[in-house]
Coordinates of C-alpha atoms and ligand atoms in Angstrom, one line a residue:
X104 CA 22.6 -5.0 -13.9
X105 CA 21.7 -1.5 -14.8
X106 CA 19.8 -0.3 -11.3
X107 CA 18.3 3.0 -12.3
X108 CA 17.8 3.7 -8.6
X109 CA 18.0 7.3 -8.8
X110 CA 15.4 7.5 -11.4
X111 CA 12.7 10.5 -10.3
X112 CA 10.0 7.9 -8.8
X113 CA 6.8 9.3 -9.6
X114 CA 4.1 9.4 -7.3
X115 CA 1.4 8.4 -9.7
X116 CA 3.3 5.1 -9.7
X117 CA 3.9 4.5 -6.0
X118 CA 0.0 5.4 -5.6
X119 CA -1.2 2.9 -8.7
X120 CA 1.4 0.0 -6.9
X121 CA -0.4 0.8 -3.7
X122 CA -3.6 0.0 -4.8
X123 CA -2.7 -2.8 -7.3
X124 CA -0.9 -4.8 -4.4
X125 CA -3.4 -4.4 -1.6
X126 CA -1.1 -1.5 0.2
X127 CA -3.5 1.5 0.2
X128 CA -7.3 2.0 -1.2
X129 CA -9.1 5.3 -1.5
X130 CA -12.0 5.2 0.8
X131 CA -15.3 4.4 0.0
X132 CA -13.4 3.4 -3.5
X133 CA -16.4 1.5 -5.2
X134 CA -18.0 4.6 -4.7
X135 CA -15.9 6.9 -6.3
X136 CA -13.5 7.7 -3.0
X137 CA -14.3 10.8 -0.1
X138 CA -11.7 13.5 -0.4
X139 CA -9.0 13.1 2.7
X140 CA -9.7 9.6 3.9
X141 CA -7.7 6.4 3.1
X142 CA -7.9 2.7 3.7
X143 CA -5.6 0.7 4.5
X144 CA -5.7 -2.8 2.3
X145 CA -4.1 -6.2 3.6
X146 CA -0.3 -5.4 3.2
X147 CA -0.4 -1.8 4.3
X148 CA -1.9 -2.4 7.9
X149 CA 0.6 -5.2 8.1
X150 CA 3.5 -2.7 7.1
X151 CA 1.3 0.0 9.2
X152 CA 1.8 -2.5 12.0
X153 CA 5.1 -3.2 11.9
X154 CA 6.0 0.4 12.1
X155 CA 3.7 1.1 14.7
X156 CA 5.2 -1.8 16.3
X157 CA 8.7 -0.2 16.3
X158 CA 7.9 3.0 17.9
X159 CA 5.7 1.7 20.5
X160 CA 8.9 -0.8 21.3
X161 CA 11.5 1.6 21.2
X162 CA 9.5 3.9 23.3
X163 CA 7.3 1.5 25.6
X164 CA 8.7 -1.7 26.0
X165 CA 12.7 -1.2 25.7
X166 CA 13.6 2.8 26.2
X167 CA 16.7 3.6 25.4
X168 CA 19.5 4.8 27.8
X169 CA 19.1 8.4 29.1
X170 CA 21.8 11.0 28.4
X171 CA 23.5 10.5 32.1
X172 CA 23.7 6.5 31.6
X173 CA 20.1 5.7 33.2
X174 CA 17.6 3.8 31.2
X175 CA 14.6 5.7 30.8
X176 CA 10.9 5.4 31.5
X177 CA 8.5 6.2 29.7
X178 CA 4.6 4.5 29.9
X179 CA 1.8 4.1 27.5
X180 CA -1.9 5.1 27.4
X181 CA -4.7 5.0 24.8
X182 CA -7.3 7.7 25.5
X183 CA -10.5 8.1 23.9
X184 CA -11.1 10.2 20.9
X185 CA -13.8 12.4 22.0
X186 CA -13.2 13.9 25.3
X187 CA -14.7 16.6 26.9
X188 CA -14.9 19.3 24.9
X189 CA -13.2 21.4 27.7
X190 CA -10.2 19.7 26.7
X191 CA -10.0 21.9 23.9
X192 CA -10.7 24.9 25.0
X193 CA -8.3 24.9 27.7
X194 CA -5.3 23.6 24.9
X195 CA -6.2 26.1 22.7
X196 CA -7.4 24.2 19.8
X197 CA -11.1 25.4 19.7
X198 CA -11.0 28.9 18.2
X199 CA -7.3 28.0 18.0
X200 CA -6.6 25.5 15.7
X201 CA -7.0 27.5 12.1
X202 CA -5.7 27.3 9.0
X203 CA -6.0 30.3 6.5
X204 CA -7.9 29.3 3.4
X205 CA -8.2 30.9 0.1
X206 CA -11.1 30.5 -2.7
X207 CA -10.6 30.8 -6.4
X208 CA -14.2 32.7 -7.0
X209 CA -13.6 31.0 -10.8
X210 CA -12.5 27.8 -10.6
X211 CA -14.1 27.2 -6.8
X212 CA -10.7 25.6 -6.1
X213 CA -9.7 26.1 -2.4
X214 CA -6.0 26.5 -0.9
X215 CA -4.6 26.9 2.1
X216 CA -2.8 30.3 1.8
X217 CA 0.4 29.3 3.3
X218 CA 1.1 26.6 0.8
X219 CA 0.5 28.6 -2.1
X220 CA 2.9 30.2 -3.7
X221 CA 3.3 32.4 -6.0
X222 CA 5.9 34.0 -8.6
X223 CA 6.4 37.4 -7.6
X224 CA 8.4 40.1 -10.0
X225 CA 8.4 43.5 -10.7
X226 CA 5.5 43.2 -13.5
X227 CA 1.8 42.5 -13.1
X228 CA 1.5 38.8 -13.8
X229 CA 2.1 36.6 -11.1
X230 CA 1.6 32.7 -11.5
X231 CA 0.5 30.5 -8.7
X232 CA 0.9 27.1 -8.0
X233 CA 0.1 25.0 -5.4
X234 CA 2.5 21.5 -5.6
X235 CA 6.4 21.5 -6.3
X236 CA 5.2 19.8 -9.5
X237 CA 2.8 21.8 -10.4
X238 CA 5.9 24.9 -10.8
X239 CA 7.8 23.0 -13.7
X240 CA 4.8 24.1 -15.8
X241 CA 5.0 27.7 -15.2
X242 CA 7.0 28.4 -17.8
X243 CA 4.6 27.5 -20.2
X244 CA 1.5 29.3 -18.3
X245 CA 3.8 32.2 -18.8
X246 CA 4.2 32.2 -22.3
X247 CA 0.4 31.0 -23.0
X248 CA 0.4 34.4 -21.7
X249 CA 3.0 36.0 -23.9
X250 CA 5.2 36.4 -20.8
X251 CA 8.2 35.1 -21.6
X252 CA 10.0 36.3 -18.9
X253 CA 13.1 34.3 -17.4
X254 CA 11.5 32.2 -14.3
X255 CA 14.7 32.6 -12.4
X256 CA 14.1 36.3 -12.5
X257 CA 11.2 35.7 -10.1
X258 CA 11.0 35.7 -6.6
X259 CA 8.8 33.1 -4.4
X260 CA 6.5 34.0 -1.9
X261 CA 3.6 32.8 0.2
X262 CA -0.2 33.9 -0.6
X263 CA -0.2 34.5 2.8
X264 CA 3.1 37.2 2.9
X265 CA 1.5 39.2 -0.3
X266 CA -0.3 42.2 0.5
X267 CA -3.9 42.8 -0.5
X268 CA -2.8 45.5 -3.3
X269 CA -1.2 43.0 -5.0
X270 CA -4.1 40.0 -5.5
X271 CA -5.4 41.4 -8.6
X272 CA -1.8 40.3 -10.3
X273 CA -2.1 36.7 -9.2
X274 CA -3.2 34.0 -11.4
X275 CA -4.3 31.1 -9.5
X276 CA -3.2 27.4 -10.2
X277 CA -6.3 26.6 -11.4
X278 CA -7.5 29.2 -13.6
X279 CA -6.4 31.4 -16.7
X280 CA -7.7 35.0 -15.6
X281 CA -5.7 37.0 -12.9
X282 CA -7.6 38.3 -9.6
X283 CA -9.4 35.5 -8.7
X284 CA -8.2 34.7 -5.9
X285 CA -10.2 35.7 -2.5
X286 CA -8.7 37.1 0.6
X287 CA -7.2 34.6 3.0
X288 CA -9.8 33.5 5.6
X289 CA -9.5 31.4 9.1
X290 CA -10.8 28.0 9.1
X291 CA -11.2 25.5 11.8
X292 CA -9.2 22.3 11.4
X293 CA -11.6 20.7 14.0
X294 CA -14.1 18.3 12.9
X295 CA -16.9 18.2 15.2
X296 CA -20.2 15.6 16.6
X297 CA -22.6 15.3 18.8
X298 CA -22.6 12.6 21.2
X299 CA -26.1 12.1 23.0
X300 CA -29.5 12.8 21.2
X301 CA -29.6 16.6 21.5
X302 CA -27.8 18.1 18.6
X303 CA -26.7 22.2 19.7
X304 CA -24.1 23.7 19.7
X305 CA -24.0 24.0 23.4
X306 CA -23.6 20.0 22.9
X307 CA -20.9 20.3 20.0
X308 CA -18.1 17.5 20.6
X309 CA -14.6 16.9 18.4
X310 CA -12.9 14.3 17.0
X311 CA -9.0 14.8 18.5
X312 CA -6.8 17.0 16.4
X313 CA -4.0 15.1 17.7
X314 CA -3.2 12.5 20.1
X315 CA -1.0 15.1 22.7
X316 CA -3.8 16.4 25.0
X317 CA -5.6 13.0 26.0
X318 CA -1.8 12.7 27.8
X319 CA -1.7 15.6 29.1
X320 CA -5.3 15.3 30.7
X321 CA -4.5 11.9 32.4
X322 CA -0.4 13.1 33.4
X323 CA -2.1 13.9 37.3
X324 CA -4.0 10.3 36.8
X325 CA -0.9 8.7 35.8
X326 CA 1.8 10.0 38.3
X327 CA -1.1 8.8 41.2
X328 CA -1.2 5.0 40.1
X329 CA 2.2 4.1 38.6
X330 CA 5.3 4.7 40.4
X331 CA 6.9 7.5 37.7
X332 CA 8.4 11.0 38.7
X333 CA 10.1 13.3 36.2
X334 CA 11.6 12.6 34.1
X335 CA 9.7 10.3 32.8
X336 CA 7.6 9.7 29.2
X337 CA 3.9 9.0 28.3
X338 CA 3.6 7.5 24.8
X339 CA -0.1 6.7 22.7
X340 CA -0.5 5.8 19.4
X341 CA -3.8 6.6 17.8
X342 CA -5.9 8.1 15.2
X343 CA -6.1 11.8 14.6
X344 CA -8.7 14.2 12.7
X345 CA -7.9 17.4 10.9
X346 CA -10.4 19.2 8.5
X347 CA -7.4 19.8 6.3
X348 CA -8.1 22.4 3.7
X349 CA -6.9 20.8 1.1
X350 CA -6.1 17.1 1.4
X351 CA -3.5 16.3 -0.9
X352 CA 0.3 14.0 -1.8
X353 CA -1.7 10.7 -0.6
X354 CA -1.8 10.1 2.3
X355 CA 1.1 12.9 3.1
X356 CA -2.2 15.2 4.2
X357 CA -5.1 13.5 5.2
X358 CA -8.2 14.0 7.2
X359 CA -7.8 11.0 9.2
X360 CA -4.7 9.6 10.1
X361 CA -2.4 8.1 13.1
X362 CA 0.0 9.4 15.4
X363 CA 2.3 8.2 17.5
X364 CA 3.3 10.8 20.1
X365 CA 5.3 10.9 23.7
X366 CA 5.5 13.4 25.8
X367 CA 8.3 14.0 27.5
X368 CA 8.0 15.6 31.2
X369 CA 11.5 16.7 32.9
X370 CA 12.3 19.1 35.6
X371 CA 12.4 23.1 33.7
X372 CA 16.0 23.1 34.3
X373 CA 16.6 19.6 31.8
X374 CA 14.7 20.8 29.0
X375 CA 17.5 21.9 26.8
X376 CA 19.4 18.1 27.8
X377 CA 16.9 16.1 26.8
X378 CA 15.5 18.1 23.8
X379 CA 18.8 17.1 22.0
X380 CA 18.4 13.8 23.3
X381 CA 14.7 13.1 21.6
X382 CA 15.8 14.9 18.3
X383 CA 18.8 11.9 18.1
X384 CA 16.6 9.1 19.2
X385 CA 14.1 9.6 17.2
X386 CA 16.6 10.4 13.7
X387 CA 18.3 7.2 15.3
X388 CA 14.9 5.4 15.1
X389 CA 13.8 6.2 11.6
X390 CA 16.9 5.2 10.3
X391 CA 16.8 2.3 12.0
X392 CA 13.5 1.4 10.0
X393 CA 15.1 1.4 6.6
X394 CA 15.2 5.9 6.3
X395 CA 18.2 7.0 4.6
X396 CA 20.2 9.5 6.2
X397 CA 20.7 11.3 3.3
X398 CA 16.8 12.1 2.7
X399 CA 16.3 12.9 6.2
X400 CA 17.1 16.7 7.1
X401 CA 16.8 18.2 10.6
X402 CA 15.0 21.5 10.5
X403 CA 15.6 24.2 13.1
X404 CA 12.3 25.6 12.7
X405 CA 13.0 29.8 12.8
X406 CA 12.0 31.5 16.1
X407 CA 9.4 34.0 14.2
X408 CA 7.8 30.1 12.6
X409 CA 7.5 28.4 16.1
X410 CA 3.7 27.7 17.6
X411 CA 2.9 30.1 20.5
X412 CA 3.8 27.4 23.0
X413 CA 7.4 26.1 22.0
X414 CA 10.3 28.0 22.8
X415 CA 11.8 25.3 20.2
X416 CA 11.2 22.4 17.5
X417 CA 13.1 20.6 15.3
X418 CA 11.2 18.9 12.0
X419 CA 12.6 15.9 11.1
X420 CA 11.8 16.3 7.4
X421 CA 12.4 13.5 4.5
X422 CA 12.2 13.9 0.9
X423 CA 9.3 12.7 -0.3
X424 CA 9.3 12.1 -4.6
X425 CA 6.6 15.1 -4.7
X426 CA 8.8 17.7 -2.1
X427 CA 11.9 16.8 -3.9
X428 CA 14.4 18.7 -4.0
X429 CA 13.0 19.9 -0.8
X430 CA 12.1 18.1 2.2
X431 CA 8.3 17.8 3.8
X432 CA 7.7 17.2 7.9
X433 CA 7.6 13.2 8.6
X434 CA 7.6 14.6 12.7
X435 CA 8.0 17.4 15.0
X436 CA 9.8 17.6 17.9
X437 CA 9.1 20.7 20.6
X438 CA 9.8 21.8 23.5
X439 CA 6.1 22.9 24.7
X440 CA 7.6 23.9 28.4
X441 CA 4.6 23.7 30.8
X442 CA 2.4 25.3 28.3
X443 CA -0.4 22.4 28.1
X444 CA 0.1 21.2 32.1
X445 CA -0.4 25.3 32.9
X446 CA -3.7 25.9 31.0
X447 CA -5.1 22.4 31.9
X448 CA -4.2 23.6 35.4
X449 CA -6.2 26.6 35.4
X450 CA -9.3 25.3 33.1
X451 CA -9.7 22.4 35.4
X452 CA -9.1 23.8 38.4
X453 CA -6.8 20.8 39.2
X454 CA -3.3 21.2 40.6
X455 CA -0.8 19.1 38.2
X456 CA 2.3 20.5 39.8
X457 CA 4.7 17.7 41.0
X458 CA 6.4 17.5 44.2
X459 CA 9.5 16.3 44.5
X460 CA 10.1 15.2 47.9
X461 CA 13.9 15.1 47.6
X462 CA 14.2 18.4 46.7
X463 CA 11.3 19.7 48.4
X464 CA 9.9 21.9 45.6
X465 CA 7.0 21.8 43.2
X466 CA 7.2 22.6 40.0
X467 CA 5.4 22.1 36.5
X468 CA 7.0 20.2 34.4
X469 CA 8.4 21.1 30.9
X470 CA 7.7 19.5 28.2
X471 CA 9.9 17.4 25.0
X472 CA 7.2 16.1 22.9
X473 CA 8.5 14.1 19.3
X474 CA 5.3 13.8 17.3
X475 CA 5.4 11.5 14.6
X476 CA 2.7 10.9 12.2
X477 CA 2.6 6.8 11.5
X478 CA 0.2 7.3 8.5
X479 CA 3.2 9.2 7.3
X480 CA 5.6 7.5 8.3
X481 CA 4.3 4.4 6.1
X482 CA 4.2 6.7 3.2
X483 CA 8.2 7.7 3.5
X484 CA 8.7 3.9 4.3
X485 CA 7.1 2.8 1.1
X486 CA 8.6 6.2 -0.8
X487 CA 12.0 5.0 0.3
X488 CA 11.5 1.3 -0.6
X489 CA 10.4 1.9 -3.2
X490 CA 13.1 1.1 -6.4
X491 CA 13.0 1.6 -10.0
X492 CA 15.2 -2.0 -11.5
X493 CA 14.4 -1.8 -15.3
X494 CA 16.3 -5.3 -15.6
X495 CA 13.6 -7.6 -13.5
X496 CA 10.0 -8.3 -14.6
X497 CA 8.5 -6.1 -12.0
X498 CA 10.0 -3.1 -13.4
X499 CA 10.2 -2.5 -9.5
X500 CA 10.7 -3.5 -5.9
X501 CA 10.3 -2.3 -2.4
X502 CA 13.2 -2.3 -0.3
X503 CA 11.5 -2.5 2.7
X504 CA 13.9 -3.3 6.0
X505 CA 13.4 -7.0 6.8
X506 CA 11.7 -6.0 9.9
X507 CA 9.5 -3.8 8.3
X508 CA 8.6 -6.0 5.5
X509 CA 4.6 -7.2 5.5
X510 CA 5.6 -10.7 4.3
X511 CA 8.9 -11.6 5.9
X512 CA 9.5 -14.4 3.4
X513 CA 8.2 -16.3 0.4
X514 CA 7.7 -20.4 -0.1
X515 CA 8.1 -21.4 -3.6
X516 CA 8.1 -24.8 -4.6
X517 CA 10.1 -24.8 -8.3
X518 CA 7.0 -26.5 -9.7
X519 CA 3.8 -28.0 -8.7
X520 CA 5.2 -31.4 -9.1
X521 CA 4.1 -33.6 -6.5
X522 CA 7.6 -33.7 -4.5
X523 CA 8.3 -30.4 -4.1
X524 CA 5.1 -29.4 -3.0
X525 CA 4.7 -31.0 0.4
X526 CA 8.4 -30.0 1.0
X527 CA 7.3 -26.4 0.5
X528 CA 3.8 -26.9 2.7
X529 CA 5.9 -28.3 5.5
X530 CA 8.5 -25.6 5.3
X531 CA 5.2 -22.7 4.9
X532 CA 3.6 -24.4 8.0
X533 CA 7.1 -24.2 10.4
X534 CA 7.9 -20.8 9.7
X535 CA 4.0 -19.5 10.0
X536 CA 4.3 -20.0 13.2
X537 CA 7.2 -17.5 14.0
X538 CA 6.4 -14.9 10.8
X539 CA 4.4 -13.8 8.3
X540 CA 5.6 -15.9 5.3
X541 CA 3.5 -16.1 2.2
X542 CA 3.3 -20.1 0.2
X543 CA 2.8 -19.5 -3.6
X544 CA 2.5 -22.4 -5.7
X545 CA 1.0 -21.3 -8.9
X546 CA 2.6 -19.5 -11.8
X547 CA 5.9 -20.0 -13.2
X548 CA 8.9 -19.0 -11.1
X549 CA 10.0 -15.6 -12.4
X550 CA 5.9 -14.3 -12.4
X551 CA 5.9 -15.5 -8.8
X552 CA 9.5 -13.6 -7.8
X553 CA 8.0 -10.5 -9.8
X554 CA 5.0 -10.5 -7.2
X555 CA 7.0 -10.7 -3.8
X556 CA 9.5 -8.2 -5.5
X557 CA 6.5 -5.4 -5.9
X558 CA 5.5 -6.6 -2.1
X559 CA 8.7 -6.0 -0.6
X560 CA 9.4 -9.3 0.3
X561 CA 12.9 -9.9 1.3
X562 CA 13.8 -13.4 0.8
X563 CA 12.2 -15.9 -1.5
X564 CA 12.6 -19.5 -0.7
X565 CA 12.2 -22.4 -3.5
X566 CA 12.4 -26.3 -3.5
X567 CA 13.3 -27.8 -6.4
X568 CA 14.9 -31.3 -7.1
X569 CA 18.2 -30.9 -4.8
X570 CA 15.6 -30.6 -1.9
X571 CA 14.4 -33.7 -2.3
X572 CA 17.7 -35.4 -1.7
X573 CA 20.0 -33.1 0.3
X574 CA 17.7 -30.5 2.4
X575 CA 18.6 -27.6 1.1
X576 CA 16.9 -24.7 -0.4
X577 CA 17.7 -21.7 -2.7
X578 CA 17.5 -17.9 -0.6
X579 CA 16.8 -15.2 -3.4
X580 CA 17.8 -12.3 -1.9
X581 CA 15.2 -9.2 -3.0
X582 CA 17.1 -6.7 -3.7
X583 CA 20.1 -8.3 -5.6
X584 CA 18.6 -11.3 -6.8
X585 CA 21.6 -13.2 -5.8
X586 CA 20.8 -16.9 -4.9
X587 CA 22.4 -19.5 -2.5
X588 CA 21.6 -22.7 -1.1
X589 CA 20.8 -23.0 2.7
X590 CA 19.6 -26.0 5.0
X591 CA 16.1 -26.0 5.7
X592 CA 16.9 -26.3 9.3
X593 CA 19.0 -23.0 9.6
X594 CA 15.9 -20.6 7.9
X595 CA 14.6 -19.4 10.8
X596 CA 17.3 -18.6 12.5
X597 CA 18.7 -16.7 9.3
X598 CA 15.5 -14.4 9.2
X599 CA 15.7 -14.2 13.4
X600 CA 18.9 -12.9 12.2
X601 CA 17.8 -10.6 8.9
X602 CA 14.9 -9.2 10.7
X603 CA 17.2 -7.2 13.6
X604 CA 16.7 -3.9 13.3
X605 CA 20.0 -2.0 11.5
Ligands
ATP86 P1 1.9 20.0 9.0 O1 2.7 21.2 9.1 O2 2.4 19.1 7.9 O3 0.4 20.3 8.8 P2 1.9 19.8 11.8 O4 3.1 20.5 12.1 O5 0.6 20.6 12.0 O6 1.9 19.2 10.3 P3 1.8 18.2 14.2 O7 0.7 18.9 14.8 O8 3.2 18.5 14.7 O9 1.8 18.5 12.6 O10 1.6 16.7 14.1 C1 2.6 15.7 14.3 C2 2.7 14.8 13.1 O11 1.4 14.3 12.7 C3 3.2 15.5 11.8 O12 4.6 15.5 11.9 C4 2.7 14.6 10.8 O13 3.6 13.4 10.6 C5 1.4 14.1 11.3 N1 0.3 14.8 10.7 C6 -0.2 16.1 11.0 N2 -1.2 16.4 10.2 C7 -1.4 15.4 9.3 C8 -2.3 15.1 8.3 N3 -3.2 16.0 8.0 N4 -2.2 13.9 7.6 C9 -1.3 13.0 8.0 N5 -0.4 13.2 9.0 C10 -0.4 14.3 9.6

């Protein structure tokens, strides 16, 4: 079998195989899509779900074991998604929250300045671009322009690091004429609403930017009804908004999307302890979802890069087909010290400090928060499942964990001959009751492994005539196609067994 694995993926493919197979759907499709907003078809919720699933099980419901041999506690909350807009003030977000945006005056294109980038040198052409794949064709822009100047000899920088002198040189990515790019200006990521029937500004409500602050507003609610004390973790999962500047990479950049986020709250003095800790759990965790170590890369974001608040984050970054050979953010992890508990203190006029009777001090304590986008998070899962196999029908399969899988198995009687058919119902009707397992009669058998191979479906099941008389099955196994024979009775147990995490 000639497995071309490694073959670039591109993402026009994973996006098409997304839509075709009921994954992912632009929004408001029939009516041409709405720039930044995704849906979610049948088999991505369920893959959405299963992820989602994970974390809040790994986090919630079984913790691991803290550093000094205790099993932590951490408990979850679901706040609402418009709070009072004093939230936001006090966090920093409202006037805050900006991202620098740049206008192409000739091609109305808009960037955000820090993600473009542009080929500086000592001569007055410089080429932007805007996507790592957008670069490999600035060779040719180039010589359109009768530049044909060694690329190499240039040096890449950020709009936002070039000085004003120097705009008039740039070419944007969308146009052919140099200087057309504006000066960067802020832009508010918030979206905002109006809740009630007066619409001012005095009114003006927002749509979270991120899942962190509802915990931090109910941490005094919280420590008064459940028996917790630092350390100790509060975990929601939930939808966030961001008026991205430019939505882009699927659903890599969206609008709306999901989070799953914990924050951590320990005594000051623990910070640096369990700040290692969550950075190793939560590498631990994706690769325990099917992430390969090898496309996961730990970055030590620099101290002059950090947001005001953290004294220091670590990105656990993957490489995504459109970053690579770089690595894009799949989650952050910071320490926010008692940045958020401080300001909510003083804009609420509420006292959050703890006191810790033991010790007889109160203190506020710091913060460990990993943030992890889950509409992210489905897109590495389904980047990293997803395999180019020149040798099957398919052309390709996702190698989804078992656990991570939307349809855990496959029921396929050989033919739709009378005998093998009730076999196969029985067998479908058993297992629905423990997974999600898919019965597919129609079709001729290689059509129907070709579907559950593009769905990520681990293990194919089909009855043929040797059912009949001794009870056994045949297992296709997904990703090598090997087949054996297994008693009906012990199926399952051997998915109980397949879907463990690794
Ligand atoms: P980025 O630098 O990519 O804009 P960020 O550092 O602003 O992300 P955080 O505020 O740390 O992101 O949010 C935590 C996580 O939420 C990110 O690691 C990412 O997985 C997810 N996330 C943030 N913005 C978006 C978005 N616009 N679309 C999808 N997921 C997002």
């Amino acid at each position: 079998m000639t497995q071309s694995a490694d073959k670039p993926v591109d993402m026009k493919d994973i996006v098409a195989l997304c839509k075709r197979r009921g994954f992912i759907f632009q929004a408001s499709d029939i009516y041409g899509g709405y720039n930044g907003f995704w849906d979610f078809g049948p088999l991505g919720t369920e893959l959405k779900n299963n992820l989602r699933d994970s974390w809040w099980k790994n986090m919630v419901v079984t913790p691991p074991i803290g550093p000094d041999g205790t099993p932590v506690s951490i408990v979850g909350l679901d706040s609402a998604i418009i709070q009072n807009p004093r939230v936001w003030q006090a966090s920093g977000h409202v006037g805050g929250f900006n991202d620098p945006m740049v206008d192409c005056r000739e091609s109305k294109a808009r960037y955000r300045a820090d993600h473009l980038l542009v080929y500086t040198n000592d001569g007055d052409i410089w080429p932007a671009f805007y996507n790592v794949e957008d670069a490999a064709d600035i060779p040719r822009r180039l010589k359109k322009l009768k530049q044909n100047e060694d690329i190499s000899t240039y040096k890449i920088v950020s709009f936002d690091q070039i000085s004003a002198d120097d705009y008039a040189k740039i070419i944007g990515p969308d146009t052919k004429t140099a200087g057309t790019l504006t000066e960067p200006r802020q832009f508010s990521m918030m979206l905002d609403t109006f809740p009630g029937v007066i619409r001012d500004e005095e009114r003006k409500a927002y749509l979270r930017p991120e899942t962190a602050q509802g915990i931090f507003t109910n941490y005094k609610n919280i420590i008064d009804s459940m028996r917790v004390k630092p350390p100790f973790g509060i975990a929601q999962i939930g939808k966030a908004f961001r008026n991205e500047v430019t939505p882009r990479n699927f659903i890599f950049r969206s609008r709306e999307f999901e989070q799953m986020e914990m924050e951590w709250f320990c005594p000051p003095e623990d910070h640096a302890m369990w700040f290692e800790f969550w950075v190793d759990q939560r590498k631990k965790w994706w690769e325990s979802v099917g992430m390969d170590a090898n496309k996961i890369f730990l970055h030590d974001i620099e101290k002059s890069e950090l947001a005001h608040y953290s004294a220091r984050t670590i990105d656990i970054e993957y490489k995504y087909p459109f970053s690579d050979p770089n690595f894009d953010e799949l989650e952050g992890i910071a320490h926010r010290g008692d940045y958020d508990l401080s300001k909510h203190q003083e804009h609420s006029g509420q006292k959050l400090e703890y006191f810790d009777q033991q010790e007889n001090r109160r203190y506020l304590p710091h913060v460990i928060e990993p943030a992890a986008g889950l509409t992210r998070g489905v897109l590495a899962l389904i980047c990293e499942a997803y395999t180019i196999d020149e040798n099957r029908p398919s052309g390709v399969y996702l190698n989804f964990h078992p656990s991570m899988a939307p349809k855990k198995a496959a029921i396929l009687p050989l033919t739709a001959k009378e005998d093998h058919v009730p076999i196969a119902t029985k067998l479908y009707l058993d297992l629905r009751e423990e997974f999600s397992v898919d019965l597919d009669i129609k079709q001729n058998i290689g059509k129907r492994y070709a579907r559950q191979d593009e769905i990520g479906t681990p293990y194919c099941f089909t009855i043929d005539n040797d059912t009949i008389s001794d009870q056994t099955v045949t297992v296709r196994e997904r990703n090598t196609m090997a087949q054996e024979r297994i008693h009906m009775d012990k199926i399952a147990e051997f998915l109980r067994e397949k879907m463990k995490a690794v």
